[in-house]
Tab-separated table of C-alpha atoms in Angstrom:
chain	number	residue	atom	x	y	z
A	1	UNK	CA	0.082	-0.183	-0.290
A	2	UNK	CA	2.628	2.400	0.884
A	3	UNK	CA	4.371	1.454	-2.426
A	4	UNK	CA	1.245	2.303	-4.195
A	5	UNK	CA	0.714	5.687	-2.731
A	6	UNK	CA	4.488	6.349	-3.389
A	7	UNK	CA	3.751	5.414	-6.870
A	8	UNK	CA	0.672	7.672	-7.423
A	9	UNK	CA	2.214	10.645	-5.549
A	10	UNK	CA	5.555	10.336	-7.883
A	11	UNK	CA	3.066	10.016	-10.858
A	12	UNK	CA	1.113	13.008	-10.016
A	13	UNK	CA	4.307	14.876	-9.466
A	14	UNK	CA	5.833	13.425	-12.840
A	15	UNK	CA	2.506	14.182	-14.774
A	16	UNK	CA	2.301	17.677	-13.247
A	17	UNK	CA	5.980	18.391	-14.297
A	18	UNK	CA	5.908	16.986	-17.573
A	19	UNK	CA	2.778	19.038	-17.982
A	20	UNK	CA	4.592	21.987	-17.084
A	21	UNK	CA	7.416	21.176	-18.905
A	22	UNK	CA	5.129	21.083	-22.176
A	23	UNK	CA	3.446	24.241	-21.064
A	24	UNK	CA	6.817	25.887	-20.974
A	25	UNK	CA	7.780	24.272	-24.230
A	26	UNK	CA	4.300	25.178	-26.020
A	27	UNK	CA	5.088	28.748	-24.902
A	28	UNK	CA	8.340	28.958	-26.168
A	29	UNK	CA	7.926	27.130	-29.303
A	30	UNK	CA	6.573	30.091	-31.198
A	31	UNK	CA	10.404	31.878	-30.606
A	32	UNK	CA	11.859	28.490	-31.974
A	33	UNK	CA	13.274	25.314	-30.889
A	34	UNK	CA	15.816	24.846	-33.599
A	35	UNK	CA	17.749	27.471	-32.030
A	36	UNK	CA	20.899	25.857	-31.839
A	37	UNK	CA	23.690	27.878	-33.921
A	38	UNK	CA	25.918	24.686	-34.595
A	39	UNK	CA	22.986	23.264	-36.725
A	40	UNK	CA	22.883	19.671	-36.219
A	41	UNK	CA	19.898	17.951	-36.789
A	42	UNK	CA	20.186	15.558	-34.389
A	43	UNK	CA	20.482	17.968	-31.827
A	44	UNK	CA	17.578	20.062	-32.597
A	45	UNK	CA	15.335	17.413	-32.520
A	46	UNK	CA	16.041	17.007	-28.819
A	47	UNK	CA	13.879	19.665	-27.822
A	48	UNK	CA	10.429	18.217	-29.065
A	49	UNK	CA	11.548	14.385	-28.730
A	50	UNK	CA	13.201	13.943	-25.763
A	51	UNK	CA	10.738	15.170	-23.450
A	52	UNK	CA	7.763	13.619	-24.892
A	53	UNK	CA	8.424	10.511	-26.452
A	54	UNK	CA	10.367	8.955	-23.689
A	55	UNK	CA	9.537	5.785	-22.381
A	56	UNK	CA	9.349	7.038	-18.947
A	57	UNK	CA	6.881	9.480	-19.856
A	58	UNK	CA	4.488	7.099	-21.503
A	59	UNK	CA	4.448	4.747	-18.702
A	60	UNK	CA	3.486	7.971	-16.245
A	61	UNK	CA	1.103	9.022	-18.654
A	62	UNK	CA	-0.764	5.767	-19.471
A	63	UNK	CA	-3.181	5.694	-16.455
A	64	UNK	CA	-4.025	9.096	-16.755
A	65	UNK	CA	-5.397	8.676	-20.535
A	66	UNK	CA	-5.297	4.890	-21.662
A	67	UNK	CA	-6.111	5.874	-25.348
A	68	UNK	CA	-3.362	8.377	-25.792
A	69	UNK	CA	-1.159	7.146	-28.554
A	70	UNK	CA	2.455	8.118	-27.298
A	71	UNK	CA	4.852	6.424	-29.459
A	72	UNK	CA	7.886	5.579	-27.777
A	73	UNK	CA	9.589	3.997	-30.936
A	74	UNK	CA	12.080	6.783	-32.016
A	75	UNK	CA	14.179	7.750	-29.188
A	76	UNK	CA	16.996	9.889	-30.403
A	77	UNK	CA	18.030	10.771	-26.875
A	78	UNK	CA	21.132	8.703	-27.040
A	79	UNK	CA	21.885	10.322	-30.388
A	80	UNK	CA	24.025	12.985	-29.223
A	81	UNK	CA	24.453	11.917	-25.640
A	82	UNK	CA	28.217	12.610	-25.640
A	83	UNK	CA	27.938	15.328	-27.803
A	84	UNK	CA	30.383	18.180	-26.674
A	85	UNK	CA	28.880	20.854	-28.707
A	86	UNK	CA	25.362	20.271	-27.274
A	87	UNK	CA	23.908	23.775	-26.500
A	88	UNK	CA	22.028	25.094	-23.702
A	89	UNK	CA	19.021	25.734	-25.949
A	90	UNK	CA	17.288	22.727	-25.084
A	91	UNK	CA	16.472	24.336	-21.411
A	92	UNK	CA	12.493	23.435	-21.929
A	93	UNK	CA	13.374	20.055	-21.539
A	94	UNK	CA	15.259	20.630	-18.278
A	95	UNK	CA	13.180	22.776	-16.530
A	96	UNK	CA	11.520	20.247	-14.054
A	97	UNK	CA	12.816	16.867	-13.674
A	98	UNK	CA	10.998	14.680	-15.827
A	99	UNK	CA	12.344	11.579	-14.269
A	100	UNK	CA	9.682	9.228	-12.662
A	101	UNK	CA	11.666	7.495	-9.949
A	102	UNK	CA	9.865	5.579	-7.099
A	103	UNK	CA	11.770	7.943	-4.564
A	104	UNK	CA	8.978	9.930	-2.815
A	105	UNK	CA	9.234	13.466	-4.450
A	106	UNK	CA	9.057	17.023	-3.139
A	107	UNK	CA	5.966	19.150	-2.627
A	108	UNK	CA	3.533	18.684	-5.937
A	109	UNK	CA	3.222	21.507	-8.163
A	110	UNK	CA	-0.133	23.192	-8.236
A	111	UNK	CA	-2.083	22.383	-11.359
A	112	UNK	CA	-3.494	24.850	-13.989
A	113	UNK	CA	-0.087	26.603	-15.160
A	114	UNK	CA	-1.393	26.352	-18.803
A	115	UNK	CA	-4.046	26.640	-20.756
A	116	UNK	CA	-6.194	23.784	-21.993
A	117	UNK	CA	-6.122	23.289	-25.657
A	118	UNK	CA	-4.463	21.446	-28.373
A	119	UNK	CA	-0.820	22.611	-29.300
A	120	UNK	CA	1.385	21.469	-32.222
A	121	UNK	CA	5.185	21.569	-31.633
A	122	UNK	CA	7.486	22.578	-34.454
A	123	UNK	CA	8.519	20.119	-36.728
A	124	UNK	CA	11.944	18.758	-35.593
A	125	UNK	CA	14.126	16.636	-37.715
A	126	UNK	CA	14.887	13.395	-35.626
A	127	UNK	CA	18.075	12.682	-37.801
A	128	UNK	CA	16.203	9.913	-39.313
A	129	UNK	CA	13.259	12.031	-40.285
A	130	UNK	CA	10.917	14.575	-39.186
A	131	UNK	CA	8.983	14.456	-35.788
A	132	UNK	CA	6.206	16.681	-35.087
A	133	UNK	CA	4.063	16.350	-31.888
A	134	UNK	CA	0.763	17.583	-30.472
A	135	UNK	CA	-0.053	17.988	-27.143
A	136	UNK	CA	-3.584	17.880	-25.755
A	137	UNK	CA	-4.075	19.914	-22.268
A	138	UNK	CA	-7.518	19.194	-20.250
A	139	UNK	CA	-8.064	20.664	-17.246
A	140	UNK	CA	-4.650	21.923	-16.860
A	141	UNK	CA	-3.108	18.733	-17.108
A	142	UNK	CA	-1.283	17.008	-20.302
A	143	UNK	CA	-3.677	14.297	-21.393
A	144	UNK	CA	-2.302	13.025	-24.754
A	145	UNK	CA	0.570	13.354	-27.091
A	146	UNK	CA	0.354	12.349	-30.707
A	147	UNK	CA	2.699	12.148	-33.481
A	148	UNK	CA	1.558	14.806	-36.607
A	149	UNK	CA	4.688	13.632	-38.462
A	150	UNK	CA	6.741	10.555	-38.038
A	151	UNK	CA	9.456	9.260	-40.413
A	152	UNK	CA	7.932	6.758	-42.762
A	153	UNK	CA	8.720	7.954	-46.092
A	154	UNK	CA	11.266	5.200	-47.107
A	155	UNK	CA	11.400	1.501	-46.356
A	156	UNK	CA	14.599	2.107	-44.386
A	157	UNK	CA	13.070	4.842	-42.188
A	158	UNK	CA	10.164	2.018	-41.227
A	159	UNK	CA	12.793	-0.521	-40.744
A	160	UNK	CA	14.854	1.478	-38.481
A	161	UNK	CA	11.553	2.836	-36.398
A	162	UNK	CA	10.781	-0.680	-35.690
A	163	UNK	CA	14.079	-1.112	-33.959
A	164	UNK	CA	14.875	0.416	-30.781
A	165	UNK	CA	16.892	3.774	-31.613
A	166	UNK	CA	20.263	2.892	-31.946
A	167	UNK	CA	23.032	4.267	-29.686
A	168	UNK	CA	24.943	6.656	-31.624
A	169	UNK	CA	27.601	8.748	-30.213
A	170	UNK	CA	28.874	11.867	-31.558
A	171	UNK	CA	32.162	13.949	-30.924
A	172	UNK	CA	33.715	17.155	-32.446
A	173	UNK	CA	36.389	15.894	-34.679
A	174	UNK	CA	40.019	16.570	-33.548
A	175	UNK	CA	43.249	16.340	-35.375
A	176	UNK	CA	45.224	13.233	-34.197
A	177	UNK	CA	49.262	12.886	-34.333
A	178	UNK	CA	50.134	9.563	-35.166
A	179	UNK	CA	51.933	7.342	-37.822
A	180	UNK	CA	49.318	5.342	-39.234
A	181	UNK	CA	50.138	2.574	-41.910
A	182	UNK	CA	47.801	4.133	-44.205
A	183	UNK	CA	44.719	6.780	-44.486
A	184	UNK	CA	40.832	6.233	-45.204
A	185	UNK	CA	39.440	8.943	-47.123
A	186	UNK	CA	37.274	9.588	-50.446
A	187	UNK	CA	38.969	8.378	-53.355
A	188	UNK	CA	42.046	10.137	-53.953
A	189	UNK	CA	42.854	11.658	-57.577
A	190	UNK	CA	45.608	11.003	-59.587
A	191	UNK	CA	46.123	14.607	-59.251
A	192	UNK	CA	46.928	14.326	-55.579
A	193	UNK	CA	49.067	11.456	-56.491
A	194	UNK	CA	50.999	14.073	-58.747
A	195	UNK	CA	51.227	17.020	-56.556
A	196	UNK	CA	52.708	14.446	-53.741
A	197	UNK	CA	55.094	13.097	-56.468
A	198	UNK	CA	55.796	16.612	-57.418
A	199	UNK	CA	56.797	17.838	-53.799
A	200	UNK	CA	58.645	14.761	-53.407
A	201	UNK	CA	60.673	15.738	-56.438
A	202	UNK	CA	60.969	19.158	-55.317
A	203	UNK	CA	62.353	18.137	-52.247
A	204	UNK	CA	64.673	15.830	-54.146
A	205	UNK	CA	65.612	18.663	-56.050
A	206	UNK	CA	66.694	20.834	-52.801
A	207	UNK	CA	68.230	17.802	-51.200
B	1	UNK	CA	57.830	-4.553	-49.458
B	2	UNK	CA	55.774	-1.546	-50.323
B	3	UNK	CA	55.057	-0.009	-53.422
B	4	UNK	CA	52.724	2.654	-54.624
B	5	UNK	CA	51.569	2.837	-58.621
B	6	UNK	CA	48.655	4.721	-60.090
B	7	UNK	CA	46.275	2.704	-61.587
B	8	UNK	CA	42.481	3.149	-61.867
B	9	UNK	CA	43.024	6.805	-61.840
B	10	UNK	CA	44.120	6.716	-58.254
B	11	UNK	CA	47.247	5.370	-56.487
B	12	UNK	CA	47.358	1.930	-55.436
B	13	UNK	CA	49.767	1.068	-52.401
B	14	UNK	CA	50.472	-2.650	-51.485
B	15	UNK	CA	52.934	-3.882	-48.928
B	16	UNK	CA	53.596	-7.492	-48.685
B	17	UNK	CA	55.930	-8.069	-45.385
B	18	UNK	CA	57.370	-10.957	-46.513
B	19	UNK	CA	57.039	-10.471	-50.121
B	20	UNK	CA	59.713	-9.223	-52.569
B	21	UNK	CA	58.589	-7.263	-55.762
B	22	UNK	CA	57.433	-10.170	-57.755
B	23	UNK	CA	54.100	-10.778	-55.750
B	24	UNK	CA	53.677	-7.015	-55.691
B	25	UNK	CA	53.952	-6.918	-59.468
B	26	UNK	CA	51.551	-9.753	-59.923
B	27	UNK	CA	48.838	-7.736	-57.726
B	28	UNK	CA	49.482	-4.341	-59.437
B	29	UNK	CA	49.148	-6.386	-62.812
B	30	UNK	CA	45.522	-7.608	-61.470
B	31	UNK	CA	44.430	-4.006	-60.807
B	32	UNK	CA	45.689	-2.920	-64.438
B	33	UNK	CA	43.781	-5.944	-66.061
B	34	UNK	CA	40.676	-4.726	-63.905
B	35	UNK	CA	41.010	-0.870	-65.214
B	36	UNK	CA	41.258	-2.621	-68.962
B	37	UNK	CA	37.966	-4.162	-68.462
B	38	UNK	CA	35.931	-1.421	-66.581
B	39	UNK	CA	37.462	1.424	-66.915
B	40	UNK	CA	34.878	4.507	-67.799
B	41	UNK	CA	37.490	6.265	-69.430
B	42	UNK	CA	39.312	3.963	-71.681
B	43	UNK	CA	37.439	3.715	-74.916
B	44	UNK	CA	38.194	-0.069	-75.340
B	45	UNK	CA	36.950	-1.252	-72.018
B	46	UNK	CA	34.048	-3.524	-71.978
B	47	UNK	CA	31.798	-1.075	-69.987
B	48	UNK	CA	32.434	1.810	-72.672
B	49	UNK	CA	31.627	-0.531	-75.435
B	50	UNK	CA	28.023	-1.537	-73.384
B	51	UNK	CA	27.928	2.142	-73.043
B	52	UNK	CA	28.233	2.936	-76.967
B	53	UNK	CA	25.977	0.014	-77.652
B	54	UNK	CA	28.791	-2.228	-79.253
B	55	UNK	CA	28.320	-4.966	-76.880
B	56	UNK	CA	25.376	-6.630	-75.370
B	57	UNK	CA	25.290	-7.355	-71.484
B	58	UNK	CA	24.906	-11.236	-72.374
B	59	UNK	CA	28.173	-10.880	-74.310
B	60	UNK	CA	30.216	-9.492	-71.742
B	61	UNK	CA	33.221	-11.371	-69.822
B	62	UNK	CA	32.375	-13.645	-66.906
B	63	UNK	CA	33.902	-10.827	-64.756
B	64	UNK	CA	31.779	-7.879	-66.044
B	65	UNK	CA	28.563	-10.175	-65.479
B	66	UNK	CA	29.512	-10.974	-62.146
B	67	UNK	CA	30.063	-7.134	-61.511
B	68	UNK	CA	26.772	-6.466	-62.860
B	69	UNK	CA	24.916	-9.204	-60.597
B	70	UNK	CA	27.049	-7.943	-57.340
B	71	UNK	CA	25.491	-4.556	-58.351
B	72	UNK	CA	21.985	-6.105	-58.614
B	73	UNK	CA	22.298	-7.575	-55.446
B	74	UNK	CA	23.936	-4.381	-53.686
B	75	UNK	CA	21.024	-2.255	-55.090
B	76	UNK	CA	18.576	-4.661	-53.148
B	77	UNK	CA	20.692	-4.644	-49.948
B	78	UNK	CA	20.674	-0.985	-49.920
B	79	UNK	CA	17.256	-0.226	-50.687
B	80	UNK	CA	18.017	1.343	-53.999
B	81	UNK	CA	20.657	3.590	-52.707
B	82	UNK	CA	23.333	1.828	-54.374
B	83	UNK	CA	23.035	1.969	-58.327
B	84	UNK	CA	25.324	1.495	-61.239
B	85	UNK	CA	23.185	3.152	-63.609
B	86	UNK	CA	23.821	6.968	-64.019
B	87	UNK	CA	20.947	9.725	-64.546
B	88	UNK	CA	21.839	9.345	-68.206
B	89	UNK	CA	21.190	5.953	-67.947
B	90	UNK	CA	25.050	4.926	-68.914
B	91	UNK	CA	26.508	1.971	-66.529
B	92	UNK	CA	29.328	3.500	-64.435
B	93	UNK	CA	30.022	0.063	-62.006
B	94	UNK	CA	33.191	2.092	-60.472
B	95	UNK	CA	31.413	2.086	-57.101
B	96	UNK	CA	31.703	-1.330	-56.740
B	97	UNK	CA	34.539	-2.367	-58.989
B	98	UNK	CA	37.187	-1.055	-56.620
B	99	UNK	CA	36.120	-3.153	-53.790
B	100	UNK	CA	35.499	-6.267	-55.797
B	101	UNK	CA	38.845	-5.667	-57.230
B	102	UNK	CA	40.258	-5.097	-53.960
B	103	UNK	CA	38.723	-8.282	-52.333
B	104	UNK	CA	40.470	-10.477	-55.346
B	105	UNK	CA	43.566	-9.031	-55.205
B	106	UNK	CA	43.231	-10.049	-51.212
B	107	UNK	CA	42.473	-13.383	-52.171
B	108	UNK	CA	45.720	-13.633	-54.747
B	109	UNK	CA	47.904	-12.420	-51.937
B	110	UNK	CA	46.457	-15.040	-49.824
B	111	UNK	CA	46.989	-17.750	-52.255
B	112	UNK	CA	50.626	-16.878	-52.746
B	113	UNK	CA	50.792	-17.584	-49.096
B	114	UNK	CA	51.351	-14.462	-47.272
B	115	UNK	CA	49.770	-13.559	-44.215
B	116	UNK	CA	50.893	-10.052	-43.470
B	117	UNK	CA	49.885	-7.284	-45.924
B	118	UNK	CA	48.333	-4.020	-46.666
B	119	UNK	CA	46.120	-3.139	-49.565
B	120	UNK	CA	45.469	0.812	-50.128
B	121	UNK	CA	43.531	1.716	-53.198
B	122	UNK	CA	42.457	5.348	-52.905
B	123	UNK	CA	41.801	5.324	-49.449
B	124	UNK	CA	40.023	2.098	-49.187
B	125	UNK	CA	42.243	-0.247	-47.018
B	126	UNK	CA	42.298	-4.093	-46.732
B	127	UNK	CA	45.132	-5.186	-44.452
B	128	UNK	CA	45.829	-8.452	-42.663
B	129	UNK	CA	48.145	-9.408	-40.039
B	130	UNK	CA	51.122	-7.163	-38.847
B	131	UNK	CA	53.268	-4.797	-40.432
B	132	UNK	CA	57.015	-5.228	-40.590
B	133	UNK	CA	57.607	-4.221	-37.067
B	134	UNK	CA	55.228	-6.743	-35.950
B	135	UNK	CA	52.733	-4.416	-34.911
B	136	UNK	CA	48.942	-4.204	-35.846
B	137	UNK	CA	48.139	-2.276	-38.854
B	138	UNK	CA	46.527	1.047	-38.095
B	139	UNK	CA	44.479	3.334	-40.491
B	140	UNK	CA	43.843	7.058	-39.948
B	141	UNK	CA	40.516	8.373	-41.129
B	142	UNK	CA	41.324	11.824	-43.065
B	143	UNK	CA	40.057	15.056	-42.102
B	144	UNK	CA	37.647	15.979	-44.629
B	145	UNK	CA	38.315	19.703	-44.084
B	146	UNK	CA	42.187	19.455	-44.000
B	147	UNK	CA	43.786	16.523	-46.002
B	148	UNK	CA	46.859	16.371	-44.200
B	149	UNK	CA	45.527	15.495	-41.096
B	150	UNK	CA	43.957	12.674	-39.671
B	151	UNK	CA	41.176	12.549	-37.028
B	152	UNK	CA	40.843	9.031	-36.017
B	153	UNK	CA	43.403	6.114	-35.953
B	154	UNK	CA	41.942	2.657	-36.157
B	155	UNK	CA	43.294	-0.743	-35.728
B	156	UNK	CA	41.102	-2.577	-38.544
B	157	UNK	CA	41.858	-6.181	-37.366
B	158	UNK	CA	41.705	-7.663	-40.683
B	159	UNK	CA	38.260	-5.919	-41.352
B	160	UNK	CA	38.118	-3.379	-44.500
B	161	UNK	CA	37.762	0.198	-44.173
B	162	UNK	CA	36.189	2.563	-46.835
B	163	UNK	CA	35.497	5.995	-46.681
B	164	UNK	CA	33.211	7.585	-49.330
B	165	UNK	CA	32.803	11.435	-49.205
B	166	UNK	CA	32.469	14.607	-51.214
B	167	UNK	CA	35.753	16.194	-50.352
B	168	UNK	CA	38.158	14.822	-53.060
B	169	UNK	CA	36.037	14.776	-56.332
B	170	UNK	CA	33.457	17.020	-55.262
B	171	UNK	CA	30.063	15.453	-55.421
B	172	UNK	CA	30.781	12.516	-57.314
B	173	UNK	CA	27.953	10.818	-55.294
B	174	UNK	CA	24.385	11.452	-55.854
B	175	UNK	CA	21.222	9.964	-54.354
B	176	UNK	CA	19.916	7.484	-57.016
B	177	UNK	CA	16.313	8.346	-55.170
B	178	UNK	CA	16.408	12.114	-56.208
B	179	UNK	CA	19.485	12.668	-58.730
B	180	UNK	CA	19.108	16.685	-58.810
B	181	UNK	CA	19.768	16.888	-54.902
B	182	UNK	CA	23.333	17.307	-53.926
B	183	UNK	CA	24.549	15.687	-50.738
B	184	UNK	CA	26.072	18.582	-48.698
B	185	UNK	CA	24.754	17.658	-45.187
B	186	UNK	CA	27.345	15.028	-44.482
B	187	UNK	CA	31.087	15.444	-45.868
B	188	UNK	CA	32.307	11.714	-45.150
B	189	UNK	CA	31.185	8.508	-43.948
B	190	UNK	CA	34.048	5.814	-43.032
B	191	UNK	CA	32.564	2.182	-42.993
B	192	UNK	CA	34.433	-0.851	-41.603
B	193	UNK	CA	32.958	-4.026	-42.735
B	194	UNK	CA	34.003	-7.736	-42.675
B	195	UNK	CA	36.358	-7.113	-45.941
B	196	UNK	CA	36.913	-4.179	-47.904
B	197	UNK	CA	34.181	-5.346	-50.550
B	198	UNK	CA	31.297	-4.899	-47.987
B	199	UNK	CA	32.952	-1.921	-46.381
B	200	UNK	CA	32.959	-0.240	-49.669
B	201	UNK	CA	29.636	-0.927	-51.041
B	202	UNK	CA	28.158	-0.087	-48.165
B	203	UNK	CA	29.985	3.310	-47.641
B	204	UNK	CA	28.886	4.264	-51.024
B	205	UNK	CA	25.442	3.859	-50.240
B	206	UNK	CA	25.275	5.089	-46.711
B	207	UNK	CA	26.999	8.330	-48.296
B	208	UNK	CA	23.848	8.438	-50.553
B	209	UNK	CA	21.570	8.548	-47.625
B	210	UNK	CA	22.926	11.466	-46.163
B	211	UNK	CA	22.437	11.717	-42.380
B	212	UNK	CA	20.167	8.477	-42.463
B	213	UNK	CA	23.775	6.653	-43.511
B	214	UNK	CA	24.763	6.307	-40.060
B	215	UNK	CA	21.380	4.753	-38.867
B	216	UNK	CA	21.492	2.233	-41.940
B	217	UNK	CA	24.767	1.212	-40.833
B	218	UNK	CA	23.777	0.630	-37.316
B	219	UNK	CA	21.235	-1.581	-37.999
B	220	UNK	CA	23.342	-3.825	-40.236
B	221	UNK	CA	25.264	-6.464	-38.418
B	222	UNK	CA	29.149	-6.655	-38.822
B	223	UNK	CA	29.376	-3.186	-39.970
B	224	UNK	CA	30.218	-0.122	-37.798
B	225	UNK	CA	30.687	3.822	-39.158
B	226	UNK	CA	32.049	7.155	-38.658
B	227	UNK	CA	30.223	9.752	-40.138
B	228	UNK	CA	31.696	13.387	-40.196
B	229	UNK	CA	29.146	16.149	-41.238
B	230	UNK	CA	29.554	19.683	-42.389
B	231	UNK	CA	29.960	21.326	-39.119
B	232	UNK	CA	32.873	19.022	-38.180
B	233	UNK	CA	30.674	16.875	-35.984
B	234	UNK	CA	31.351	13.152	-36.191
B	235	UNK	CA	28.851	10.419	-35.263
B	236	UNK	CA	29.730	7.192	-34.762
B	237	UNK	CA	28.089	3.739	-34.464
B	238	UNK	CA	27.728	1.778	-31.352
B	239	UNK	CA	30.440	-0.829	-32.074
B	240	UNK	CA	32.614	1.662	-33.692
B	241	UNK	CA	35.073	2.147	-30.697
B	242	UNK	CA	36.104	-1.145	-30.476
B	243	UNK	CA	38.393	-0.543	-33.648
B	244	UNK	CA	39.617	2.783	-32.226
B	245	UNK	CA	43.414	2.320	-31.785
C-alpha cells in the first residue's frame, strides 16, 4: 500500500512536471526550438522529442489517458548523448526533473499552470526524419501526445523505426598525431598523387 | 616490401611484409587488368563498349557479368541507394569495382601464401596480420576539412575500411532516389566491414543516404561507421569504438 501510494504520488508529480514542461515548451515554441547555432539536425530534434517520447513519459501518462497514442519508438535521446557541442538551448526540456523515480518526490506543483487546448510543436529533424508532435491539455493537465509527423517515407526509415533507436555517439572531430600505416579518405585522384610526387621531386631537387 | 602505383585513376599502395617485388607486380597487374576491362575512361573497355551499344550485356566477360550481378544484389541490399546506372542511363560500375577488385587482389595475395599485407586503393584499405615491425596495422581517418590531417586512428584487425565522401572529387556521389539533390549535409562516412568489398559498397550507399546513412549502418550486423558532417561533428555507430587504436 505504501508503495502504491508512493507510486501515485510520484506519478502525480511527474505528470504535473511533464505537463509543466510542455507548457513551457509550447509557450516557447513560437520563439523557435531549432535554436542551435551549431546546426546539427540530431540536436535540434532533442527539444521536441526527448521530453515527450521517452518511455518514462509514456508509462507515467498511460493511467491518466489510456487512449493516448504516445509512440515510444523513436528515441534519439542517445544520439547526441556525448556531444560536446550540445547547446543549452534545450532548456525547456530541463526545467523540471521529468524522471519518474519511485523516490517520494517533493511538494507537488499546483495545477493549471497552462491553458487547455491542443498545441502543435514545431517540426523537428529527428536525424532520421521529421517528427512533429501535438499535445492536448485538459483541465490543466497533459492528457495526450500524438505524433503528427513521423518518419515513414522510406522503407529504411520504417525498418529503423521498428528497432530500438540505436546508440549513436557524437563528438567534435579533432586532429590526431600518430603514424599510421595508411589513411582512409574519399577516393584520391591521380592529381593528388601527382602533387605528392611533385612535392617529393621538389624536395629531392633541394636535397 | 611496399610500392605505390597509379592505376584506375588513383594511387594504389601494396605492402606485402615478407614479399619481394614479384608478388607485388602480380597484384598490380591484376588491378591493371581490371582497369582495362571496367574503365569508364578507356574507350576499349567492356564498359565503354556497352555504353556505346557495341556490346550486349550477355556477351560480356564473366567478370563483368559477375560485377553486374553483384551490383543488382547491392541495389537490393541498400534499398536502391546503390546503383550503377547513372542519371543519363549509362553504366558506371566504379562504385563497386574497386572494392571487388581489392577483394580479389587480397585473395591473390593469400593464395601466394602471405599473411601480413596492406592494400590501399585510393583510401580504401584491406589489411591482414601485422606490419614489418610486428605491430597491428593502423588506419587513419582523413580530416575532410584538411587532407593533411587525420582525425581518428583505427586498428582494423583484418577488416576492410572504406570512406566515401565529397571532398576530393566534389559531388561524385548522388542519391539515386533524387539525382538532382546534392549531398551537402555530410562530408564523409567511413565504414568498417568484414572485408573491403563489403565496406566499400556500403560506404557508397550510406553516403548517398545522407544523415540516415549512419543509422542504416547501425542496423546492419557486422558493420560500423564514422560519419563526419559539414559542421565537423562526427557520429559513430555503437560498436565503432572497438576499432579505435
